[in-house]
Coordinates of C-alpha atoms and ligand atoms in Angstrom, one line a residue:
Chain A
M715 CA -44.7 42.5 -19.9
E716 CA -42.2 42.1 -22.8
P717 CA -40.4 38.8 -22.6
K718 CA -36.7 39.0 -21.9
I719 CA -35.9 36.1 -24.2
K720 CA -38.0 35.1 -27.2
I721 CA -37.5 31.8 -29.0
R722 CA -39.3 31.5 -32.4
D723 CA -39.6 28.3 -34.6
M724 CA -36.3 27.1 -33.3
N725 CA -34.8 23.7 -34.5
F726 CA -31.4 22.4 -33.3
Y727 CA -29.4 19.7 -35.0
Y728 CA -26.4 17.5 -33.9
G729 CA -25.3 16.5 -37.4
D730 CA -28.4 15.0 -38.9
N731 CA -30.0 14.4 -35.5
K732 CA -32.7 16.9 -34.9
A733 CA -32.5 17.3 -31.1
L734 CA -34.9 20.3 -30.7
K735 CA -38.1 20.6 -32.8
D736 CA -40.0 23.8 -33.5
I737 CA -39.5 25.5 -30.2
N738 CA -41.5 28.7 -29.4
M739 CA -41.2 30.2 -26.0
N740 CA -41.1 33.4 -24.0
I741 CA -38.9 33.8 -21.0
Y742 CA -39.7 36.6 -18.6
E743 CA -37.5 38.9 -16.7
K744 CA -36.8 38.4 -13.0
K745 CA -38.6 35.1 -12.9
I746 CA -37.4 31.6 -12.5
T747 CA -38.3 29.3 -15.4
A748 CA -37.8 25.6 -14.8
F749 CA -37.2 23.0 -17.6
I750 CA -38.3 19.5 -16.8
G751 CA -38.5 16.3 -18.8
P752 CA -37.1 12.9 -19.1
S753 CA -33.4 12.3 -19.8
G754 CA -32.3 12.9 -23.3
C755 CA -35.2 15.1 -24.2
G756 CA -33.1 18.1 -25.0
K757 CA -33.2 20.3 -21.9
S758 CA -29.4 20.9 -21.7
T759 CA -29.2 21.4 -25.5
F760 CA -31.9 24.1 -25.3
L761 CA -30.2 25.8 -22.4
R762 CA -26.9 25.9 -24.3
T763 CA -28.6 27.5 -27.3
L764 CA -29.4 30.5 -25.1
N765 CA -25.7 31.4 -24.5
R766 CA -24.4 29.7 -27.6
M767 CA -22.3 27.1 -25.7
N768 CA -23.3 24.7 -28.5
D769 CA -21.0 26.6 -30.8
F770 CA -18.2 24.5 -29.3
I771 CA -19.7 21.2 -30.4
E772 CA -18.6 20.5 -33.9
D773 CA -21.2 19.9 -36.6
T774 CA -24.2 21.5 -34.9
R775 CA -26.8 23.9 -36.4
V776 CA -29.5 26.2 -35.2
E777 CA -32.6 27.3 -37.2
G778 CA -35.1 29.9 -36.2
K779 CA -34.6 32.9 -34.1
I780 CA -33.7 33.6 -30.5
T781 CA -33.7 37.1 -29.2
L782 CA -32.4 38.7 -26.0
D783 CA -34.0 42.1 -25.4
D784 CA -35.2 41.9 -29.0
I785 CA -31.6 41.4 -30.3
D786 CA -31.0 38.3 -32.4
I787 CA -28.3 36.4 -30.5
Y788 CA -27.3 34.4 -33.6
S789 CA -26.9 37.4 -35.8
K790 CA -23.6 38.0 -37.4
D791 CA -22.8 41.1 -35.4
I792 CA -23.2 39.3 -32.0
D793 CA -20.0 38.3 -30.4
P794 CA -20.7 35.1 -28.5
V795 CA -18.1 36.0 -25.9
E796 CA -20.0 39.2 -25.2
L797 CA -23.3 37.3 -25.1
R798 CA -22.0 34.9 -22.5
R799 CA -21.0 37.8 -20.3
K800 CA -24.7 38.7 -20.2
V801 CA -26.0 35.2 -20.1
G802 CA -24.1 33.4 -17.3
M803 CA -24.1 29.7 -16.7
V804 CA -23.8 27.3 -13.8
F805 CA -23.1 23.7 -14.5
Q806 CA -24.4 20.3 -13.2
R807 CA -21.1 19.5 -11.5
P808 CA -19.4 22.2 -9.6
N809 CA -16.4 23.3 -11.7
P810 CA -14.3 25.8 -9.7
F811 CA -11.0 26.6 -11.3
P812 CA -7.9 25.2 -9.6
K813 CA -7.2 28.7 -8.1
T814 CA -8.0 30.4 -4.9
I815 CA -11.6 31.2 -3.9
Y816 CA -10.8 34.9 -4.5
E817 CA -9.3 34.3 -7.9
N818 CA -12.3 32.2 -9.0
I819 CA -14.6 35.0 -8.3
V820 CA -12.6 37.8 -9.9
Y821 CA -11.5 35.7 -12.9
G822 CA -14.2 37.3 -15.2
L823 CA -13.6 40.8 -13.9
R824 CA -9.8 40.7 -14.3
K825 CA -10.4 39.4 -17.8
N826 CA -12.4 42.5 -18.5
G827 CA -9.7 44.8 -17.3
V828 CA -11.0 45.4 -13.8
N829 CA -7.8 45.3 -11.6
D830 CA -8.6 47.8 -8.9
K831 CA -8.0 45.8 -5.7
Q832 CA -10.6 47.7 -3.8
I833 CA -13.3 47.0 -6.3
L834 CA -12.3 43.3 -6.6
D835 CA -12.3 42.9 -2.8
E836 CA -15.7 44.4 -2.6
V837 CA -17.1 42.2 -5.3
V838 CA -15.7 39.1 -3.6
E839 CA -17.3 40.0 -0.3
D840 CA -20.6 41.0 -1.8
T841 CA -21.0 37.9 -4.1
L842 CA -19.9 35.5 -1.3
K843 CA -22.5 37.1 0.9
S844 CA -25.2 36.9 -1.7
V845 CA -24.5 33.1 -2.1
A846 CA -24.5 32.8 1.7
L847 CA -20.9 31.5 1.6
Y848 CA -19.1 34.4 3.2
D849 CA -19.3 33.3 6.8
E850 CA -18.2 29.8 5.9
V851 CA -15.1 30.8 3.9
K852 CA -14.1 34.3 5.1
D853 CA -10.9 32.9 6.6
K854 CA -9.8 31.0 3.6
I855 CA -10.6 33.3 0.7
H856 CA -7.0 33.0 -0.5
K857 CA -6.9 29.2 -0.2
S858 CA -7.7 26.8 -3.1
A859 CA -11.3 26.6 -4.1
L860 CA -10.9 22.8 -4.4
E861 CA -10.7 22.5 -0.6
L862 CA -14.4 23.4 -0.4
S863 CA -17.2 20.8 -0.2
G864 CA -19.3 20.1 -3.2
G865 CA -22.1 22.3 -2.1
Q866 CA -19.8 25.2 -1.2
Q867 CA -18.1 24.8 -4.6
Q868 CA -21.4 25.0 -6.4
R869 CA -22.3 28.2 -4.5
L870 CA -18.9 29.5 -5.4
C871 CA -19.6 28.8 -9.0
I872 CA -22.8 30.8 -8.7
A873 CA -20.9 33.6 -7.0
R874 CA -18.4 33.5 -9.9
A875 CA -21.3 33.8 -12.4
I876 CA -23.0 36.7 -10.4
A877 CA -19.7 38.6 -10.2
M878 CA -20.0 39.2 -13.9
Q879 CA -23.3 40.9 -13.3
P880 CA -25.1 38.9 -16.0
E881 CA -28.7 39.6 -16.9
V882 CA -29.7 35.9 -17.3
I883 CA -28.3 32.9 -15.4
L884 CA -28.6 29.5 -16.9
M885 CA -28.4 26.5 -14.5
D886 CA -28.2 23.0 -15.7
E887 CA -29.2 20.7 -12.8
P888 CA -27.2 22.8 -10.3
T889 CA -28.1 20.7 -7.3
S890 CA -28.1 17.2 -8.7
A891 CA -24.7 16.5 -7.3
L892 CA -25.5 18.0 -3.9
D893 CA -26.9 16.8 -0.5
P894 CA -30.3 18.0 0.6
I895 CA -29.0 20.8 2.9
S896 CA -26.8 22.3 0.2
T897 CA -29.7 21.9 -2.2
M898 CA -32.0 23.8 0.1
K899 CA -29.4 26.6 0.5
I900 CA -29.1 27.0 -3.2
E901 CA -32.9 27.0 -3.7
E902 CA -33.1 29.8 -1.1
L903 CA -30.4 31.6 -2.9
L904 CA -32.2 31.4 -6.2
L905 CA -35.3 32.9 -4.7
D906 CA -33.2 35.8 -3.5
L907 CA -31.4 36.1 -6.8
K908 CA -34.5 36.4 -8.9
E909 CA -35.1 39.9 -7.7
N910 CA -32.3 40.9 -9.9
Y911 CA -31.8 38.2 -12.5
T912 CA -33.7 36.1 -15.0
I913 CA -33.0 32.5 -14.1
I914 CA -33.5 29.4 -16.1
I915 CA -33.0 26.1 -14.3
V916 CA -33.0 22.5 -15.6
T917 CA -34.1 20.1 -12.9
H918 CA -35.0 16.5 -12.5
S919 CA -36.7 17.2 -9.3
M920 CA -40.4 17.9 -9.6
Q921 CA -40.5 19.2 -6.0
Q922 CA -37.7 21.6 -6.8
A923 CA -39.4 23.0 -9.9
A924 CA -42.6 23.3 -7.9
R925 CA -40.9 25.0 -4.9
I926 CA -38.9 27.7 -6.7
S927 CA -40.1 28.3 -10.2
D928 CA -42.6 30.8 -11.6
E929 CA -42.8 29.1 -15.0
T930 CA -42.3 25.5 -16.0
A931 CA -41.7 24.0 -19.4
F932 CA -42.1 20.3 -20.0
F933 CA -39.9 18.8 -22.7
L934 CA -40.3 15.5 -24.4
N935 CA -38.2 14.2 -27.3
G936 CA -37.0 17.6 -28.3
E937 CA -40.4 19.3 -28.2
V938 CA -42.0 21.6 -25.6
I939 CA -45.1 19.8 -24.7
E940 CA -46.4 22.3 -22.3
H941 CA -45.3 25.6 -20.9
G942 CA -47.0 28.0 -18.4
E943 CA -47.3 29.1 -14.9
T944 CA -45.8 26.5 -12.5
K945 CA -48.9 26.4 -10.4
V946 CA -51.1 25.6 -13.4
I947 CA -48.7 23.0 -14.8
F948 CA -48.5 21.2 -11.5
S949 CA -52.1 21.4 -10.5
N950 CA -53.9 21.4 -13.8
P951 CA -51.8 20.2 -16.7
R952 CA -53.5 20.4 -20.1
D953 CA -51.6 17.5 -21.7
K954 CA -51.9 13.9 -20.5
R955 CA -48.1 13.4 -21.0
T956 CA -47.3 16.3 -18.7
E957 CA -49.6 14.9 -16.1
D958 CA -48.0 11.4 -16.4
Y959 CA -44.5 12.9 -16.1
I960 CA -45.1 15.0 -13.0
T961 CA -47.0 12.4 -11.2
G962 CA -44.3 9.9 -11.9
R963 CA -46.3 7.6 -14.0
F964 CA -44.2 8.2 -17.1
G965 CA -42.6 5.5 -19.3
Chain B
M566 CA -29.7 -16.3 -15.5
K567 CA -27.3 -19.1 -16.1
K568 CA -24.9 -19.8 -13.3
I569 CA -21.4 -18.6 -14.1
D570 CA -18.4 -20.8 -13.2
F571 CA -15.5 -18.5 -12.1
K572 CA -11.9 -19.7 -12.6
S573 CA -10.5 -21.0 -9.3
K574 CA -8.8 -18.4 -7.2
S575 CA -5.8 -20.5 -6.2
G576 CA -4.7 -20.9 -9.9
M577 CA -5.0 -17.2 -10.4
Q578 CA -2.9 -16.5 -7.4
R579 CA -0.1 -18.8 -8.6
N580 CA -0.1 -16.9 -11.9
E581 CA 0.0 -13.6 -10.0
K582 CA 3.1 -14.7 -8.1
I583 CA 5.0 -15.8 -11.2
V584 CA 4.1 -12.5 -13.0
S585 CA 5.1 -10.5 -10.0
S586 CA 8.5 -12.2 -9.6
V587 CA 9.3 -11.9 -13.3
L588 CA 8.5 -8.2 -13.2
F589 CA 10.6 -7.8 -10.0
L590 CA 13.5 -9.4 -11.8
F591 CA 13.2 -6.9 -14.7
G592 CA 13.2 -4.1 -12.2
I593 CA 16.3 -5.4 -10.5
I594 CA 18.1 -5.8 -13.8
S595 CA 17.4 -2.2 -14.8
I596 CA 18.6 -0.9 -11.4
F597 CA 21.8 -2.9 -11.5
T598 CA 22.7 -1.9 -15.0
T599 CA 22.2 1.8 -14.1
F600 CA 24.4 1.4 -11.1
G601 CA 27.0 -0.5 -13.2
I602 CA 27.1 2.3 -15.7
V603 CA 27.4 5.0 -13.0
F604 CA 30.1 3.0 -11.2
S605 CA 32.3 2.5 -14.2
L606 CA 31.9 6.2 -15.0
F607 CA 32.9 7.2 -11.5
E608 CA 35.8 4.8 -11.3
E609 CA 37.7 6.3 -14.2
T610 CA 36.7 9.8 -13.1
V611 CA 38.4 9.3 -9.7
L612 CA 41.5 8.3 -11.5
F613 CA 41.4 11.4 -13.6
F614 CA 41.0 13.7 -10.6
K615 CA 44.2 12.1 -9.1
E616 CA 46.0 13.9 -11.9
V617 CA 44.0 17.1 -12.4
S618 CA 42.4 19.1 -9.6
I619 CA 38.7 19.3 -9.5
L620 CA 38.9 23.1 -9.2
D621 CA 41.1 23.5 -12.2
F622 CA 38.7 21.2 -14.2
L623 CA 35.6 23.1 -13.2
T624 CA 36.9 26.7 -13.5
G625 CA 39.6 26.4 -16.2
K626 CA 39.0 28.4 -19.3
E627 CA 41.1 26.3 -21.7
W628 CA 40.5 22.8 -22.9
T629 CA 43.5 21.4 -24.7
P630 CA 43.9 17.9 -23.2
L631 CA 45.7 16.4 -26.2
F632 CA 48.2 19.2 -26.9
E633 CA 51.2 20.6 -25.2
P634 CA 50.7 22.3 -22.8
A635 CA 47.7 20.2 -21.9
R636 CA 45.0 22.1 -20.1
F637 CA 41.9 20.7 -18.5
G638 CA 39.5 23.5 -18.0
V639 CA 36.1 22.2 -18.9
L640 CA 34.3 25.6 -19.2
P641 CA 34.7 25.9 -23.0
L642 CA 32.8 22.6 -23.4
V643 CA 30.2 23.7 -20.9
F644 CA 29.8 27.0 -22.8
G645 CA 29.4 25.0 -26.1
T646 CA 26.7 22.9 -24.6
F647 CA 25.1 26.0 -23.1
L648 CA 24.9 27.6 -26.5
I649 CA 23.2 24.6 -28.0
V650 CA 20.7 24.5 -25.1
I651 CA 19.9 28.2 -25.5
F652 CA 19.3 28.1 -29.3
S653 CA 17.5 24.8 -29.2
S654 CA 15.2 26.1 -26.4
I655 CA 14.5 29.3 -28.3
I656 CA 13.2 27.0 -31.1
S657 CA 11.6 24.1 -29.3
L658 CA 9.9 25.6 -26.2
P659 CA 7.8 28.2 -27.9
I660 CA 7.0 26.2 -31.0
G661 CA 6.4 23.0 -29.0
L662 CA 4.1 24.8 -26.5
G663 CA 2.4 26.7 -29.3
S664 CA 1.6 23.6 -31.3
A665 CA 0.4 21.9 -28.1
I666 CA -1.9 24.8 -27.5
Y667 CA -3.1 24.6 -31.0
L668 CA -3.7 20.9 -31.0
S669 CA -5.4 20.8 -27.6
E670 CA -7.4 24.0 -27.7
Y671 CA -7.9 25.2 -31.3
A672 CA -7.5 22.3 -33.8
P673 CA -10.7 20.8 -35.2
K674 CA -10.7 17.0 -34.8
K675 CA -9.7 16.5 -38.4
A676 CA -6.6 18.6 -38.1
R677 CA -5.6 16.8 -34.9
K678 CA -5.9 13.5 -36.7
I679 CA -3.5 14.6 -39.4
L680 CA -1.0 16.6 -37.2
K681 CA -0.5 14.2 -34.3
P682 CA 0.9 11.3 -36.4
I683 CA 3.1 13.7 -38.3
L684 CA 4.6 15.0 -35.0
E685 CA 5.1 11.5 -33.8
I686 CA 6.9 10.6 -37.0
L687 CA 9.1 13.6 -36.5
A688 CA 10.0 12.4 -33.1
G689 CA 11.1 9.1 -34.5
V690 CA 13.6 10.5 -37.1
P691 CA 17.2 9.5 -36.1
S692 CA 19.3 12.4 -35.0
I693 CA 21.8 11.8 -37.7
V694 CA 19.2 12.9 -40.2
Y695 CA 18.8 16.2 -38.3
G696 CA 22.6 16.6 -38.3
Y697 CA 22.6 16.2 -42.1
F698 CA 19.8 18.6 -42.4
A699 CA 21.7 21.2 -40.3
L700 CA 24.8 20.9 -42.5
T701 CA 23.1 20.9 -45.9
T702 CA 20.2 23.3 -45.2
I703 CA 20.4 25.3 -42.0
T704 CA 24.1 26.2 -42.3
P705 CA 23.8 27.5 -45.9
I706 CA 20.9 29.7 -44.8
I707 CA 22.9 31.0 -41.9
K708 CA 25.9 31.7 -44.1
S709 CA 23.7 33.6 -46.6
I710 CA 22.5 35.9 -43.8
F711 CA 25.7 36.1 -41.8
P712 CA 28.6 35.6 -44.3
D713 CA 31.1 35.6 -41.5
A714 CA 29.7 32.6 -39.8
S715 CA 31.9 29.5 -39.7
V716 CA 30.9 26.4 -41.7
Y717 CA 30.5 24.6 -38.4
N718 CA 28.6 26.7 -35.9
A719 CA 26.6 26.5 -32.7
L720 CA 23.6 28.2 -34.2
S721 CA 23.0 25.7 -36.9
A722 CA 23.4 22.7 -34.6
G723 CA 21.2 24.5 -31.9
I724 CA 18.4 25.1 -34.4
A725 CA 18.5 21.4 -35.6
V726 CA 18.5 20.2 -32.0
G727 CA 15.6 22.5 -31.3
I728 CA 13.6 21.1 -34.3
M729 CA 14.3 17.6 -33.1
T730 CA 12.9 18.3 -29.6
I731 CA 9.7 20.2 -30.8
P732 CA 7.7 17.0 -30.9
M733 CA 8.7 16.0 -27.4
V734 CA 7.7 19.3 -25.9
S735 CA 4.5 19.5 -27.9
S736 CA 3.3 15.9 -27.3
L737 CA 4.0 16.0 -23.6
S738 CA 2.5 19.4 -23.1
E739 CA -0.5 18.5 -25.2
D740 CA -1.1 15.4 -23.1
A741 CA -1.0 17.5 -20.0
M742 CA -3.4 20.1 -21.5
M743 CA -5.8 17.4 -22.8
A744 CA -5.9 16.0 -19.2
V745 CA -7.4 19.3 -18.0
P746 CA -11.0 18.5 -17.6
N747 CA -13.4 20.0 -20.1
S748 CA -15.6 21.2 -17.4
L749 CA -13.1 23.9 -16.5
R750 CA -13.0 25.1 -20.1
Q751 CA -16.8 25.2 -20.2
G752 CA -16.8 27.1 -16.9
A753 CA -14.5 29.7 -18.4
Y754 CA -16.4 30.0 -21.6
G755 CA -19.6 30.4 -19.7
L756 CA -18.0 33.4 -18.1
G757 CA -17.4 35.0 -21.4
S758 CA -13.8 33.9 -22.1
T759 CA -12.2 33.8 -25.5
K760 CA -10.3 30.7 -26.6
F761 CA -7.0 32.4 -26.0
E762 CA -8.1 33.3 -22.5
V763 CA -9.2 29.8 -21.8
A764 CA -5.8 28.5 -23.0
T765 CA -3.6 31.0 -21.2
K766 CA -5.6 31.6 -18.0
I767 CA -7.1 28.2 -17.3
V768 CA -5.5 25.4 -19.2
I769 CA -1.9 26.3 -19.1
P770 CA -1.9 27.1 -15.4
A771 CA -3.7 23.9 -14.7
A772 CA -1.2 21.9 -16.7
F773 CA 1.8 24.0 -15.6
S774 CA 3.8 21.4 -13.8
S775 CA 3.8 18.9 -16.7
I776 CA 4.5 21.6 -19.2
M777 CA 7.6 22.6 -17.2
A778 CA 8.6 19.0 -17.0
S779 CA 8.4 18.7 -20.8
F780 CA 10.6 21.9 -21.1
I781 CA 13.2 20.4 -18.7
L782 CA 13.2 17.1 -20.6
A783 CA 13.8 19.0 -23.9
I784 CA 16.7 20.8 -22.3
S785 CA 18.2 17.5 -21.0
R786 CA 17.8 16.1 -24.4
A787 CA 19.6 19.1 -25.9
I788 CA 22.4 18.7 -23.4
G789 CA 22.8 15.1 -24.2
E790 CA 22.4 15.3 -28.0
T791 CA 25.5 14.1 -29.7
M792 CA 25.2 13.3 -33.3
I793 CA 23.9 16.7 -34.5
V794 CA 26.5 18.7 -32.6
A795 CA 29.3 16.4 -33.7
M796 CA 28.2 16.9 -37.3
A797 CA 27.3 20.6 -37.4
A798 CA 28.7 22.5 -34.4
G799 CA 32.4 21.9 -35.1
S800 CA 35.2 20.6 -32.8
T801 CA 36.8 23.7 -31.4
P802 CA 36.5 24.0 -27.7
K803 CA 36.0 27.7 -27.2
M804 CA 34.7 29.9 -24.4
T805 CA 32.4 32.0 -26.5
L806 CA 28.8 33.1 -26.6
N807 CA 28.9 33.9 -30.2
P808 CA 26.7 31.3 -31.9
L809 CA 28.3 31.8 -35.3
E810 CA 31.6 30.4 -34.3
S811 CA 32.7 26.8 -34.4
I812 CA 32.5 25.3 -30.9
Q813 CA 32.5 21.9 -29.1
T814 CA 30.1 20.5 -26.6
M815 CA 30.7 18.0 -23.8
T816 CA 29.1 15.3 -25.9
G817 CA 30.9 16.4 -29.0
Y818 CA 34.2 16.0 -27.2
I819 CA 33.3 12.6 -25.9
V820 CA 32.6 11.2 -29.4
Q821 CA 35.6 12.8 -30.9
I822 CA 37.9 11.1 -28.4
S823 CA 36.0 7.8 -28.5
L824 CA 36.4 7.7 -32.2
G825 CA 40.0 8.8 -32.2
D826 CA 43.1 6.9 -31.3
V827 CA 43.8 8.1 -27.8
P828 CA 45.6 5.3 -26.0
Y829 CA 43.7 3.4 -23.4
G830 CA 44.5 4.5 -19.8
S831 CA 46.1 7.8 -20.9
I832 CA 45.1 11.1 -19.4
G833 CA 43.3 11.9 -22.7
Y834 CA 41.3 8.7 -22.3
K835 CA 40.3 9.5 -18.8
T836 CA 39.1 13.0 -19.7
I837 CA 36.0 11.6 -21.4
F838 CA 35.0 10.0 -18.1
A839 CA 35.4 13.2 -16.2
V840 CA 33.3 15.0 -18.9
G841 CA 30.8 12.2 -18.9
T842 CA 30.4 12.4 -15.1
L843 CA 29.8 16.2 -15.4
L844 CA 27.2 15.6 -18.0
F845 CA 25.6 12.9 -15.9
T846 CA 25.5 15.2 -12.9
I847 CA 24.0 18.1 -14.8
T848 CA 21.2 16.0 -16.3
F849 CA 20.6 14.3 -13.0
I850 CA 20.2 17.7 -11.3
L851 CA 17.8 18.8 -14.0
N852 CA 15.8 15.6 -13.4
I853 CA 15.5 16.3 -9.8
I854 CA 14.5 19.9 -10.5
S855 CA 11.8 18.7 -12.8
R856 CA 10.5 16.2 -10.3
T857 CA 10.4 18.9 -7.6
I858 CA 8.4 21.2 -9.9
V859 CA 6.0 18.5 -10.9
R860 CA 5.4 17.6 -7.2
K861 CA 5.2 21.2 -6.0
F862 CA 2.9 22.5 -8.7
R863 CA 0.8 19.5 -9.3
R864 CA -2.8 20.5 -9.6
V865 CA -5.7 18.4 -8.5
Y866 CA -8.6 19.5 -10.6
Ligands
ATP538 N1 -22.5 16.7 -27.9 C1 -23.5 16.0 -28.4 N2 -23.4 15.4 -29.6 C2 -24.4 14.7 -30.2 N3 -25.6 14.5 -29.7 C3 -25.8 15.1 -28.5 C4 -24.8 15.8 -27.8 N4 -25.3 16.2 -26.6 C5 -26.6 15.7 -26.6 N5 -26.9 15.1 -27.7 C6 -28.2 14.4 -28.0 O1 -29.2 15.4 -27.9 C7 -30.3 14.9 -27.3 C8 -30.7 15.8 -26.1 O2 -29.6 15.7 -25.1 P1 -29.6 16.7 -23.9 O3 -28.3 16.5 -23.2 O4 -30.0 18.0 -24.3 O5 -30.7 16.0 -23.0 P2 -31.2 16.4 -21.5 O6 -32.6 16.6 -21.6 O7 -30.3 17.5 -21.0 O8 -30.9 15.0 -20.7 P3 -30.5 14.8 -19.2 O9 -31.7 15.1 -18.4 O10 -30.1 13.4 -19.2 O11 -29.4 15.8 -18.9 C9 -30.0 13.4 -26.8 O12 -30.6 12.6 -27.7 C10 -28.5 13.4 -26.9 O13 -28.1 12.1 -27.3
MG539 MG1 -28.8 17.5 -19.4

């Protein structure tokens, strides 16, 4: 199968600090790829290169090539705003807008000129159902999103991302601020979502990576040490450092 | 680890008490002076309204307190002030908000570093300098475009007041916008927003209450501004909405009388207290409106 995203000889710099070194990776469609590795090894940085969120950080630089469906996302004719519509993102801390639940979900659609109330209502209901939030919030869809619990807020943020019908969803530790039950709900949700989306998730939880991902990449000091099928990585890692990290003997 | 000796709690508590009573004293002083000022204002105002009816004062269309026949309709002064507010707002609100958006959402760090101090310096320029600027620069420009304009006119003063209040609007609005957490911006960018969309759809709504408060503060400032209008707007109380004419504002009238030789205790003398009370009431109401807006629209991010 053709990879959805291809990363070739990629380096990333914060000023003079080379945060990612010589990355080569294929990411496949309709699979969950997990990034694991110790703090500061460059997982978030890498994730942000895939939807060009690093563009907002002053004095940063990318070398090499990243393609989405064989189109170079750093080429001059690519509009990063357009790219981010295709490559959605969910953040570590839930960050709903200080608006109603409804307005949070339709924000992106309205922005793109979709104003038909019927369509918007439908999208709100569908996306809330697909993140398993509908029953919990159906009576307060027009209330502030900030009244939701952290776990509900995070599912709302996922709904907000899905409403844009992206092709790829990037998630940076989406459950690290949540309790075990909310975490479980989101994990189930991701397994459902991968039928339609390509998902990349950064996580500090080995169990989470093992439970939900098809592929796992282990990062260390800005390098990808090992990348392959999750089963293989967890049962039979090639590199000693990978083994040390996943068994908790690291550092 | 070495054992640490903490300072004794009782000593700290004694200091706390002294500090808190000194601060309490300062608080009391400021409250009493405010009350004192308001009281002295009201006292003379009451005397004024023994001679002139409140209704005539508030609805009268002629203001000629020092001539015969003396008339005490304050509306011309209110119109004058209104003109200044309109034209200063046309300048200060959009430019102030625009520069706040630029500084908080667009400007690279370096530009911020240069622009912020410049704005702060602008805020510290005494208003007499703006008055001088109005007379020597703005008025000639207006005269070259509208040859019929009077030498003293509301437009020139209004523009100068507007320029003076830009830094206030921009720095308060910018503070409010900078207080909007970055995670909201990131969330919006992640959904494919442009910078402009992030600024207008996310940041401004989130900072709305403080931005409105800064607008109202700028308007209050324009209502209370004295030196610029005394220098550039003229001293002709006139019920007009034509900004090219010479007018007089409430504050302009108060300085004119204060500096003149109106005898103490005369009706002319008392008028400035009545006008002062009106001025106080208007700004007080604006203040309450601004507080209500801030409370009602305050966002918890
Ligand atoms: N905005 C930034 N400016 C400069 N350096 C940065 C910035 N963000 C990250 N870095 C540096 O890049 C390196 C990788 O950081 P990154 O945030 O990608 O790590 P991470 O793997 O996501 O860590 P964590 O698991 O703690 O989230 C770190 O050395 C960090 O100091
Ligand atoms: Mg990270």
